[in-house]
Coordinates of C-alpha atoms and ligand atoms in Angstrom, one line a residue:
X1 CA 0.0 0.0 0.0
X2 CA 1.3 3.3 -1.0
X3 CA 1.9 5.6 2.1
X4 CA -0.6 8.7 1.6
X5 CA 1.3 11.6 1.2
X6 CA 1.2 14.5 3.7
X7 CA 0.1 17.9 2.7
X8 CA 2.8 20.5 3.9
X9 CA 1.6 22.1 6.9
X10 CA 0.9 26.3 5.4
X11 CA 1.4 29.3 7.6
X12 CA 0.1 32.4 7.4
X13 CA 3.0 34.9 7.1
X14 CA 3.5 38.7 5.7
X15 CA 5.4 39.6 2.5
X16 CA 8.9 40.6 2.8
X17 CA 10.1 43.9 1.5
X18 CA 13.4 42.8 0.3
X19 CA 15.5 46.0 -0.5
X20 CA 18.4 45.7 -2.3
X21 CA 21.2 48.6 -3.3
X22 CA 24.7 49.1 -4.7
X23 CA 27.0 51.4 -6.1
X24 CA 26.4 50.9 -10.0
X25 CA 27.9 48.3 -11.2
X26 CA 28.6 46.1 -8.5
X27 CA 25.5 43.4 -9.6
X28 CA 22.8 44.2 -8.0
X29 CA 20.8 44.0 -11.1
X30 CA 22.2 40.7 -12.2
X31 CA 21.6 38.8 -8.5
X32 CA 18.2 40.2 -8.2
X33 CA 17.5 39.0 -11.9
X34 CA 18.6 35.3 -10.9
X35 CA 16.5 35.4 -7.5
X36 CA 13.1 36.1 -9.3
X37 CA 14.0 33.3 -11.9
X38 CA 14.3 31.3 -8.7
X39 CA 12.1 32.3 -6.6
X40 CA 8.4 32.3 -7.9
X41 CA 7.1 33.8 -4.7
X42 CA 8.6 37.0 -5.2
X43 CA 8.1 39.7 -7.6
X44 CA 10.0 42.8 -8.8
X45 CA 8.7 46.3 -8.0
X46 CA 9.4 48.0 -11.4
X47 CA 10.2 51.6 -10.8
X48 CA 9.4 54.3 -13.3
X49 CA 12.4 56.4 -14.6
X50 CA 12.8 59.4 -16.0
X51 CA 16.2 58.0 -17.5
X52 CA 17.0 57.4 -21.3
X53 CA 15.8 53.2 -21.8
X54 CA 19.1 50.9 -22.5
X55 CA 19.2 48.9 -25.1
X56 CA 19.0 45.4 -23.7
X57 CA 15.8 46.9 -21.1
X58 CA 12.1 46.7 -21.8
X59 CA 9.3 48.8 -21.2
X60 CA 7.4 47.8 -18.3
X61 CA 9.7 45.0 -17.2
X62 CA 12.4 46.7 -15.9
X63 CA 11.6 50.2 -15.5
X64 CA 8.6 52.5 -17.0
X65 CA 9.9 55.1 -19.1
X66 CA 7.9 58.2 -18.6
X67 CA 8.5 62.0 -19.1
X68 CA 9.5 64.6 -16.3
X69 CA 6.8 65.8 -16.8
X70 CA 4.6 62.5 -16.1
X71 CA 7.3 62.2 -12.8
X72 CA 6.7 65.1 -11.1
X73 CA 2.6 64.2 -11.6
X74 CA 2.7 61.0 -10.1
X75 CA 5.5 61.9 -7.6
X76 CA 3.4 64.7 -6.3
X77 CA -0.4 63.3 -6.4
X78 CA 1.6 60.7 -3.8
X79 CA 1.6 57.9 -6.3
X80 CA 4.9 56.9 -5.8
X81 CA 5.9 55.2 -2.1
X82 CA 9.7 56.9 -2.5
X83 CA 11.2 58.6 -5.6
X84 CA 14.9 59.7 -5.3
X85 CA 17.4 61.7 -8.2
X86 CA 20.1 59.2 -8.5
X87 CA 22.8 59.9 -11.2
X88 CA 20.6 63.0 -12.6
X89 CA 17.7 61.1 -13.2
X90 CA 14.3 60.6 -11.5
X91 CA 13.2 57.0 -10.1
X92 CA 10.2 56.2 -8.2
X93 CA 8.3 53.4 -6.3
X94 CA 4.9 53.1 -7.8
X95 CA 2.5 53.0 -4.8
X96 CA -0.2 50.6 -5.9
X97 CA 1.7 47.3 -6.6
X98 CA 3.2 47.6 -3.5
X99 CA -0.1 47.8 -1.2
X100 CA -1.2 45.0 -3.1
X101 CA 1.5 42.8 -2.7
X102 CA 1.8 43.6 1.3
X103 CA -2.0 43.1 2.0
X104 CA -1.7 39.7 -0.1
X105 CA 1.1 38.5 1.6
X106 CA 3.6 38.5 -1.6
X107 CA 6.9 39.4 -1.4
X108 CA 8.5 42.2 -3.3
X109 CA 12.0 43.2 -4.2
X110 CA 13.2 46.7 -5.3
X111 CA 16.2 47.7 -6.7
X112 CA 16.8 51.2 -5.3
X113 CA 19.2 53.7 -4.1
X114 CA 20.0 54.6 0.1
X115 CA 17.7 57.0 -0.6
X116 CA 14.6 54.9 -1.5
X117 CA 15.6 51.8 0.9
X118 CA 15.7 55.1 3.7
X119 CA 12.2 56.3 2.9
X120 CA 11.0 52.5 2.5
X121 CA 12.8 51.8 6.1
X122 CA 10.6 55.0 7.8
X123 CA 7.6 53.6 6.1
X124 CA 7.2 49.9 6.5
X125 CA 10.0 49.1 8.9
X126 CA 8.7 46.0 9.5
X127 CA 8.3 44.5 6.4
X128 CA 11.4 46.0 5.3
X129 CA 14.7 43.7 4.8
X130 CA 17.7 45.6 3.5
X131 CA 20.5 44.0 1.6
X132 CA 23.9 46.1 0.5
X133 CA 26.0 44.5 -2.0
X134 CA 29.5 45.5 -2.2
X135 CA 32.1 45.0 -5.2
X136 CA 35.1 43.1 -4.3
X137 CA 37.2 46.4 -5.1
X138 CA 36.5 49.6 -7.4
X139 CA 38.9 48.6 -9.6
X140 CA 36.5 45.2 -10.7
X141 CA 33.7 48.2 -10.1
X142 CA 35.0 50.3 -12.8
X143 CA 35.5 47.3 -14.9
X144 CA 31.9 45.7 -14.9
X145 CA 30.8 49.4 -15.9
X146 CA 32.9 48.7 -19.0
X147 CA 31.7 44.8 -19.3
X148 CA 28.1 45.8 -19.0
X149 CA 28.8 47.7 -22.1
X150 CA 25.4 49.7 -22.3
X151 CA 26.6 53.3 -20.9
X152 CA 28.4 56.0 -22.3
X153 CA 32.1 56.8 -20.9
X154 CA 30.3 60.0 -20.1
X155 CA 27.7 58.0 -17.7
X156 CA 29.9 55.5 -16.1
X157 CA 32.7 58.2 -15.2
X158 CA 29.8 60.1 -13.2
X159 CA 28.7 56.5 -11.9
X160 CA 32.0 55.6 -10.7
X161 CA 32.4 59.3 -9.3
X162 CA 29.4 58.6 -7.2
X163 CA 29.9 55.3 -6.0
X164 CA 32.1 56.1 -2.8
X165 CA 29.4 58.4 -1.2
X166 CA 26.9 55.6 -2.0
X167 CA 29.2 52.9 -0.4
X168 CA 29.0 55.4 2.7
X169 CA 25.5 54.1 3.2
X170 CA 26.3 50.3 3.8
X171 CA 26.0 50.8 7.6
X172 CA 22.1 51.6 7.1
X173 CA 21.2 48.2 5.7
X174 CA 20.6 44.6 7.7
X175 CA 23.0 42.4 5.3
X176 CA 25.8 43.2 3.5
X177 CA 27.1 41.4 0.5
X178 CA 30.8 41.4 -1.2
X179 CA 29.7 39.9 -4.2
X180 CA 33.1 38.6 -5.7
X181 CA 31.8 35.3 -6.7
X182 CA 28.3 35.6 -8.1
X183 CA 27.0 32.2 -7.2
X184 CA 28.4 32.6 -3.6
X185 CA 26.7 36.5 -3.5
X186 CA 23.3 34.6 -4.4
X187 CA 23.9 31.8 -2.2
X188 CA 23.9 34.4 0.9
X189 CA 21.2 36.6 -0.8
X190 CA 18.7 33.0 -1.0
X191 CA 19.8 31.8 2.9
X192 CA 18.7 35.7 4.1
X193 CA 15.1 35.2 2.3
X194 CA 14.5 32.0 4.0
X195 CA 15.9 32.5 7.1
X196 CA 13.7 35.9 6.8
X197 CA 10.8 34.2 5.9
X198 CA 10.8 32.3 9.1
X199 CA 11.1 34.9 11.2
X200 CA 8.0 34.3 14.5
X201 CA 7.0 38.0 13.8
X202 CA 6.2 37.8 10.3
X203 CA 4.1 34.6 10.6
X204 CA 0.7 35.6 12.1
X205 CA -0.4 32.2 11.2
X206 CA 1.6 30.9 13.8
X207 CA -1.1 31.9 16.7
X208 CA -3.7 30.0 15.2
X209 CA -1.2 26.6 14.3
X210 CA 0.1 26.4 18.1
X211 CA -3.5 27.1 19.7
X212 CA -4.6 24.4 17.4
X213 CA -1.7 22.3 18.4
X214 CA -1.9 22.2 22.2
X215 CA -5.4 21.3 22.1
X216 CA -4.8 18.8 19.9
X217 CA -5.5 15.3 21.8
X218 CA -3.5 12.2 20.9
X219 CA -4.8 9.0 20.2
X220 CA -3.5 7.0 23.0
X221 CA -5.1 3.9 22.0
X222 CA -3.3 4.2 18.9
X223 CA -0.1 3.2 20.1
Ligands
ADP1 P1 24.1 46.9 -11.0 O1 22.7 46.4 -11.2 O2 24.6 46.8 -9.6 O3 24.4 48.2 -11.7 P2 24.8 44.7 -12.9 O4 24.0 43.6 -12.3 O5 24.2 45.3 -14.2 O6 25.1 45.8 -11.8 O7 26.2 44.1 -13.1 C1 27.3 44.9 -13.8 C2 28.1 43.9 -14.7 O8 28.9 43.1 -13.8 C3 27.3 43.0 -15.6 O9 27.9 42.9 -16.8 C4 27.3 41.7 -14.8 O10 27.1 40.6 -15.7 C5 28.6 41.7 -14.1 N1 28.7 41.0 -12.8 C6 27.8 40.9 -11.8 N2 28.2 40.2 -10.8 C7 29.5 39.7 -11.2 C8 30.5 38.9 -10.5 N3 30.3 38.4 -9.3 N4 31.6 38.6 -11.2 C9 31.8 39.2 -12.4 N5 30.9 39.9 -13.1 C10 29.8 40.2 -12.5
5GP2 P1 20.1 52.3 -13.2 O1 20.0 53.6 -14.0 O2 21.4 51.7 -13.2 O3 19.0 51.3 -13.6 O4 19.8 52.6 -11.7 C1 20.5 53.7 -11.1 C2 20.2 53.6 -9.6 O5 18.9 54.0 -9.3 C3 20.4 52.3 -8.9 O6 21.1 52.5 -7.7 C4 19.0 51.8 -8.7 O7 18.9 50.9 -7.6 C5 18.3 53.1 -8.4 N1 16.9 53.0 -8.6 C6 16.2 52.3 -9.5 N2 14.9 52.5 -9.3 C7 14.7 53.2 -8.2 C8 13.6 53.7 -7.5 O8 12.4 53.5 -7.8 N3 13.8 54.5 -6.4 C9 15.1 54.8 -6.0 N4 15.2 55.5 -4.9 N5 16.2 54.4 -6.6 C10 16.0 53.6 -7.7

């Protein structure tokens, strides 16, 4: 007789704000990319940006493309949750995906600057889990600016000019990251979610589970 299989037991829990920033350059991007292949359970907040699209990006998957104009409308009828001028563009958290994802229970990652994982911190300090990913040195900094190959030497001088005052931040965030080897940078990234996800605070389910469990009678007879 085949053993009948046993339905994992499902908590209750609130979604995780994982927040996660960098100097440019230093991977971000690419490790947040590989944790949402990964991870079905969590979804990207994409930001709307004021900056000119790269090539390899689309529209609506990893940034909205809108106007100044159509910024500084959105930004000031308190549709965006943060907005920031990184680099001498505009970027902003839309509002709505947000509250839908946290009253659901999803998780949500953002890619954003200090300034964004600072307002997000004020805002939703508990939901919030901030990750800081450091390049090995700025020499390998500078050179993934060039590998990425999808700036002007123009942008990625005033990229690499502004990456010491953003390094400053590090101390703000919960984890940081040097992410030297990539797999080993995700690696960490992945053990923080699930060691995050677990946390008792976060899993309002639990109440109900361990009532349930302590008045839960065992068949004596049965043994
Ligand atoms: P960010 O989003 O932080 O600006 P990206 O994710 O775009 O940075 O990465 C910049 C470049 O560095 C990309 O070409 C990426 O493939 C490369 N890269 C990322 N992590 C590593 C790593 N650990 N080792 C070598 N190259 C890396
Ligand atoms: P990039 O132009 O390389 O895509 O992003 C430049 C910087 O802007 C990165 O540090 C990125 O994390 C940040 N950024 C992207 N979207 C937002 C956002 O919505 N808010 C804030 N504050 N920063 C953002």
């Amino acid at each position: 007789m085949k053993p009948t299989p046993v339905s994992p037991i499902q908590i209750a829990r609130r979604g995780l704000m994982l927040v996660i920033s960098s100097p440019s350059g230093a991977g971000k991007s690419t490790i947040a990319r590989n944790l949402l292949d990964q991870d079905k359970q969590i979804s990207l907040s994409v930001s709307v940006t004021t900056r000119p699209r790269r090539q390899s990006e689309i529209e609506g998957v990893h940034y909205h493309f809108i106007s100044q104009r159509e910024f500084e409308r959105r930004r000031d009828s308190d549709s965006l949750l943060e907005w920031a001028q990184v680099h001498g563009n505009f970027y902003g958290t839309p509002r709505e995906p947000v509250e839908e994802a946290m009253g659901e229970g999803r998780d949500m990652l953002f890619d954003i600057d200090w300034q964004g994982a600072q307002q997000l911190q004020e805002k939703m300090k508990a939901d919030v889990v901030s990750i800081f990913i450091l390049p090995p040195s700025m020499t390998e900094l500078q050179s993934r600016l060039h590998r990425r190959a999808e700036d002007t030497e123009e942008v990625i001088r005033t990229r690499l000019a502004n990456s010491r005052a953003e390094i400053e931040h590090w101390r703000e965030y919960d984890y940081v990251i040097v992410n030297d080897d990539l797999q080993a940078a995700f690696d960490s990234i992945q053990s923080i979610v699930k060691a995050e996800r677990l946390r008792r605070d976060r899993r309002h389910g639990m109440f109900d589970f361990v009532t349930k469990l302590v008045e839960e009678e065992p068949d004596l007879q049965s043994l």
